[in-house]
């Protein structure tokens, strides 16, 4: 297997087309607005505008943080993009960039990758910027980058909807595409349209586009990634198959072969209509180990739990090696990741010790539920915009597996969960108030929460 | 006649294609409501290529994307079992995309390609001016008391017009429903189509029992579950309150 040649970075080559908050192109160049078109003046005005935006952003960010409205990251980025619509592309310019996206596991994978690079940078780890809080839209990225203007390496988690813009504006070196599943269908009406936007952006980027690290077990990811010039396939043994039954290329039925350890049959998929099929993995996850391109077997020994995090680590490892970090160093760094943006963190709520797990959609719940092993399990459901306003997905989650345990349903949509649990014949208590639901447990409890209650719990538990 | 041990088969059609919005939930609801009354329910999953059983009492179709709809309608036409089920008097609940495909025709894609449906309901679907996404409350025709309020969540780009061969299921209170004409869903004999998707039967137990009664041909004893009553009360109150604040669209929870 030949090593992929990395595209050389051309600083300043990023497009200067501005981005509005909504992500639509502002069809003017900054230069067009300036009376004097001499390059020097244009450059200094451009820099001045970014500085003004950064300063204003910092002011409101601090105000927001002091008033305890949030981390201030989101509002800071919003203000910056208002003052300088091209702030994001200016901040991305000239950096070595790796981007991670997908429905589930973005935040953890980005933390794993950032830790791998930090380990390799050692005392120079200040060269790295990372949107560690998980703010992954245009304004979140802008805010994170502006916090460390001196950094020359950016490890960025990107929302699925922002990937195409980041490819265009930032010309990342590496793009990790983890998975695709139904999530927030009230907002993304068609899962495939996101895949299409990735595919088009990769095709447009051509030979100068990123090397894509892609999950070979996800047909929609494979279809999108195939538009890239260079792809490193990761065979993750993903078991969630409910979101891809038709071929993204030709709409014919996909055939799924379930893995069978007894006969040695690996998971496989192929289309009955066209040639689309599961590519052979360059990296493989096999019985809890990661097999790299040189067929070296690594025992990941991660500090974050779950089989799915080994998949995430395999993708992060492939990306780290592309960025020039050797596997041993990368894994040493990754093992230091314990609770990325509060996920898997253990927190104290009065006398109660609770471990926080995030699950945002049926695929995420399928991974999180088996992790929750405490006798009493607290499940927190909300339907704010970030959770998805429609809670129909509760019926795609197999809560039946909790039968025999003691379940507490909490959050603003606790009653919807209560009905779901009733039909699953799982004993539960419904306590909508989060603090009350977590009060006075004598033994440690596992909490699984959708996005909004998860963030509230992080603030309450200070993790 | 004792119901104890009486076998009742619920057929969940093409989950891989028409199971986008928790549509499995409707099957779970029907199965449990039968079991809690002493019946012996059987849930049969059918995927494209498998024949539809001729023994089903209830057949369920759920939501899906354009390509899945086209694939599902092709497979169902080739199979033919759904037509025989209707002729036998089995109950059919078709939700969202499933509702569209049991009609005369529907359109898919940006080119609005017209696809002929199964023709089980005299309704026609074309792309609407804006996608209907949000909470929906309708008043079930012919019902009174608390049961008349049907509550759910709709998310559809197609707008459906009713022909003379069907009656609307309900009248819209809040939401878009069929095509912003004040009607929601359609009924013809034992075939019911409706937009509120996914587990619409979880929020509307009276509709669930009505479908079972259509399938069984007799009335069922009442079954009260306090958590469902409470959920209905909460949802109806919350959605009405949000609607009063912003009558344009109730998307928020």
PDB file of C-alpha atoms in Angstrom, chain B residues 37-139:
ATOM      1  CA  UNK B  37     -56.752  -7.177  26.931  1.00  0.00           C
ATOM      2  CA  UNK B  38     -55.859 -10.859  26.831  1.00  0.00           C
ATOM      3  CA  UNK B  39     -55.467 -11.382  23.088  1.00  0.00           C
ATOM      4  CA  UNK B  40     -52.480 -13.188  21.677  1.00  0.00           C
ATOM      5  CA  UNK B  41     -50.984 -10.632  19.302  1.00  0.00           C
ATOM      6  CA  UNK B  42     -48.388 -11.513  16.689  1.00  0.00           C
ATOM      7  CA  UNK B  43     -46.164  -8.894  15.069  1.00  0.00           C
ATOM      8  CA  UNK B  44     -44.979  -9.726  11.557  1.00  0.00           C
ATOM      9  CA  UNK B  45     -42.236  -7.642   9.923  1.00  0.00           C
ATOM     10  CA  UNK B  46     -42.303  -7.732   6.150  1.00  0.00           C
ATOM     11  CA  UNK B  47     -39.480  -6.427   3.957  1.00  0.00           C
ATOM     12  CA  UNK B  48     -39.511  -5.914   0.168  1.00  0.00           C
ATOM     13  CA  UNK B  49     -39.342  -9.274  -1.554  1.00  0.00           C
ATOM     14  CA  UNK B  50     -41.127 -11.079   1.299  1.00  0.00           C
ATOM     15  CA  UNK B  51     -44.785 -11.836   0.557  1.00  0.00           C
ATOM     16  CA  UNK B  52     -47.333  -9.959   2.684  1.00  0.00           C
ATOM     17  CA  UNK B  53     -49.152 -12.519   4.834  1.00  0.00           C
ATOM     18  CA  UNK B  54     -52.834 -13.050   4.036  1.00  0.00           C
ATOM     19  CA  UNK B  55     -53.527 -13.599   7.722  1.00  0.00           C
ATOM     20  CA  UNK B  56     -53.044 -10.037   9.030  1.00  0.00           C
ATOM     21  CA  UNK B  57     -55.770  -8.194  10.916  1.00  0.00           C
ATOM     22  CA  UNK B  58     -53.962  -4.830  10.727  1.00  0.00           C
ATOM     23  CA  UNK B  59     -51.402  -3.592   8.179  1.00  0.00           C
ATOM     24  CA  UNK B  60     -49.194  -0.584   8.972  1.00  0.00           C
ATOM     25  CA  UNK B  61     -47.371   1.722   6.573  1.00  0.00           C
ATOM     26  CA  UNK B  62     -45.121   4.538   7.850  1.00  0.00           C
ATOM     27  CA  UNK B  63     -43.006   7.472   6.755  1.00  0.00           C
ATOM     28  CA  UNK B  64     -40.076   7.540   4.348  1.00  0.00           C
ATOM     29  CA  UNK B  65     -38.129   9.560   1.814  1.00  0.00           C
ATOM     30  CA  UNK B  66     -38.953   9.903  -1.905  1.00  0.00           C
ATOM     31  CA  UNK B  67     -36.829   7.056  -3.244  1.00  0.00           C
ATOM     32  CA  UNK B  68     -38.107   4.766  -0.501  1.00  0.00           C
ATOM     33  CA  UNK B  69     -41.709   5.620  -1.403  1.00  0.00           C
ATOM     34  CA  UNK B  70     -41.135   4.698  -5.043  1.00  0.00           C
ATOM     35  CA  UNK B  71     -39.423   1.476  -4.073  1.00  0.00           C
ATOM     36  CA  UNK B  72     -42.188   0.576  -1.594  1.00  0.00           C
ATOM     37  CA  UNK B  73     -45.066   1.225  -3.993  1.00  0.00           C
ATOM     38  CA  UNK B  74     -43.358  -0.890  -6.661  1.00  0.00           C
ATOM     39  CA  UNK B  75     -42.883  -3.793  -4.240  1.00  0.00           C
ATOM     40  CA  UNK B  76     -46.437  -3.556  -2.864  1.00  0.00           C
ATOM     41  CA  UNK B  77     -47.945  -3.552  -6.361  1.00  0.00           C
ATOM     42  CA  UNK B  78     -45.878  -6.565  -7.336  1.00  0.00           C
ATOM     43  CA  UNK B  79     -46.941  -8.369  -4.171  1.00  0.00           C
ATOM     44  CA  UNK B  80     -50.659  -7.587  -4.359  1.00  0.00           C
ATOM     45  CA  UNK B  81     -51.249  -8.726  -0.788  1.00  0.00           C
ATOM     46  CA  UNK B  82     -52.402  -5.333   0.434  1.00  0.00           C
ATOM     47  CA  UNK B  83     -55.292  -5.324  -2.056  1.00  0.00           C
ATOM     48  CA  UNK B  84     -56.401  -8.735  -0.818  1.00  0.00           C
ATOM     49  CA  UNK B  85     -56.145  -7.505   2.764  1.00  0.00           C
ATOM     50  CA  UNK B  86     -58.494  -4.599   2.034  1.00  0.00           C
ATOM     51  CA  UNK B  87     -60.931  -6.967   0.281  1.00  0.00           C
ATOM     52  CA  UNK B  88     -60.901  -9.187   3.376  1.00  0.00           C
ATOM     53  CA  UNK B  89     -61.760  -6.189   5.554  1.00  0.00           C
ATOM     54  CA  UNK B  90     -58.426  -5.960   7.338  1.00  0.00           C
ATOM     55  CA  UNK B  91     -57.614  -2.544   8.790  1.00  0.00           C
ATOM     56  CA  UNK B  92     -54.908  -0.457   7.095  1.00  0.00           C
ATOM     57  CA  UNK B  93     -53.214   2.484   8.809  1.00  0.00           C
ATOM     58  CA  UNK B  94     -51.093   4.488   6.390  1.00  0.00           C
ATOM     59  CA  UNK B  95     -49.078   7.335   7.892  1.00  0.00           C
ATOM     60  CA  UNK B  96     -47.259  10.226   6.220  1.00  0.00           C
ATOM     61  CA  UNK B  97     -45.384   8.840   3.163  1.00  0.00           C
ATOM     62  CA  UNK B  98     -47.429   5.658   3.618  1.00  0.00           C
ATOM     63  CA  UNK B  99     -50.604   7.749   3.348  1.00  0.00           C
ATOM     64  CA  UNK B 100     -49.350   9.260   0.093  1.00  0.00           C
ATOM     65  CA  UNK B 101     -48.533   5.921  -1.521  1.00  0.00           C
ATOM     66  CA  UNK B 102     -51.933   4.350  -0.793  1.00  0.00           C
ATOM     67  CA  UNK B 103     -53.513   7.249  -2.748  1.00  0.00           C
ATOM     68  CA  UNK B 104     -54.039   7.584  -6.517  1.00  0.00           C
ATOM     69  CA  UNK B 105     -50.734   9.329  -7.160  1.00  0.00           C
ATOM     70  CA  UNK B 106     -47.945  11.343  -5.550  1.00  0.00           C
ATOM     71  CA  UNK B 107     -44.940  13.271  -6.808  1.00  0.00           C
ATOM     72  CA  UNK B 108     -41.247  12.865  -6.002  1.00  0.00           C
ATOM     73  CA  UNK B 109     -38.034  14.784  -6.602  1.00  0.00           C
ATOM     74  CA  UNK B 110     -37.382  18.324  -7.699  1.00  0.00           C
ATOM     75  CA  UNK B 111     -38.843  17.518 -11.132  1.00  0.00           C
ATOM     76  CA  UNK B 112     -42.143  16.541  -9.491  1.00  0.00           C
ATOM     77  CA  UNK B 113     -42.267  13.191 -11.198  1.00  0.00           C
ATOM     78  CA  UNK B 114     -45.758  11.722 -10.840  1.00  0.00           C
ATOM     79  CA  UNK B 115     -45.816   8.190  -9.417  1.00  0.00           C
ATOM     80  CA  UNK B 116     -49.006   6.202  -9.470  1.00  0.00           C
ATOM     81  CA  UNK B 117     -50.049   4.969  -6.037  1.00  0.00           C
ATOM     82  CA  UNK B 118     -51.886   1.897  -4.830  1.00  0.00           C
ATOM     83  CA  UNK B 119     -55.299   3.530  -5.265  1.00  0.00           C
ATOM     84  CA  UNK B 120     -56.658   2.326  -1.922  1.00  0.00           C
ATOM     85  CA  UNK B 121     -57.689   5.870  -0.993  1.00  0.00           C
ATOM     86  CA  UNK B 122     -59.135   8.388  -3.453  1.00  0.00           C
ATOM     87  CA  UNK B 123     -56.537  11.075  -2.704  1.00  0.00           C
ATOM     88  CA  UNK B 124     -53.888  12.800  -4.829  1.00  0.00           C
ATOM     89  CA  UNK B 125     -50.638  14.269  -3.534  1.00  0.00           C
ATOM     90  CA  UNK B 126     -48.461  16.946  -5.154  1.00  0.00           C
ATOM     91  CA  UNK B 127     -45.627  19.069  -3.783  1.00  0.00           C
ATOM     92  CA  UNK B 128     -46.967  21.842  -1.557  1.00  0.00           C
ATOM     93  CA  UNK B 129     -45.849  25.485  -1.435  1.00  0.00           C
ATOM     94  CA  UNK B 130     -44.058  25.071   1.919  1.00  0.00           C
ATOM     95  CA  UNK B 131     -43.073  21.995   3.871  1.00  0.00           C
ATOM     96  CA  UNK B 132     -45.480  21.304   6.744  1.00  0.00           C
ATOM     97  CA  UNK B 133     -43.366  20.747   9.853  1.00  0.00           C
ATOM     98  CA  UNK B 134     -44.707  21.021  13.369  1.00  0.00           C
ATOM     99  CA  UNK B 135     -47.181  20.011  16.011  1.00  0.00           C
ATOM    100  CA  UNK B 136     -50.673  19.238  14.776  1.00  0.00           C
ATOM    101  CA  UNK B 137     -54.033  19.059  16.528  1.00  0.00           C
ATOM    102  CA  UNK B 138     -57.163  17.934  14.710  1.00  0.00           C
ATOM    103  CA  UNK B 139     -60.754  17.096  15.655  1.00  0.00           C
TER     104      UNK B 139
END
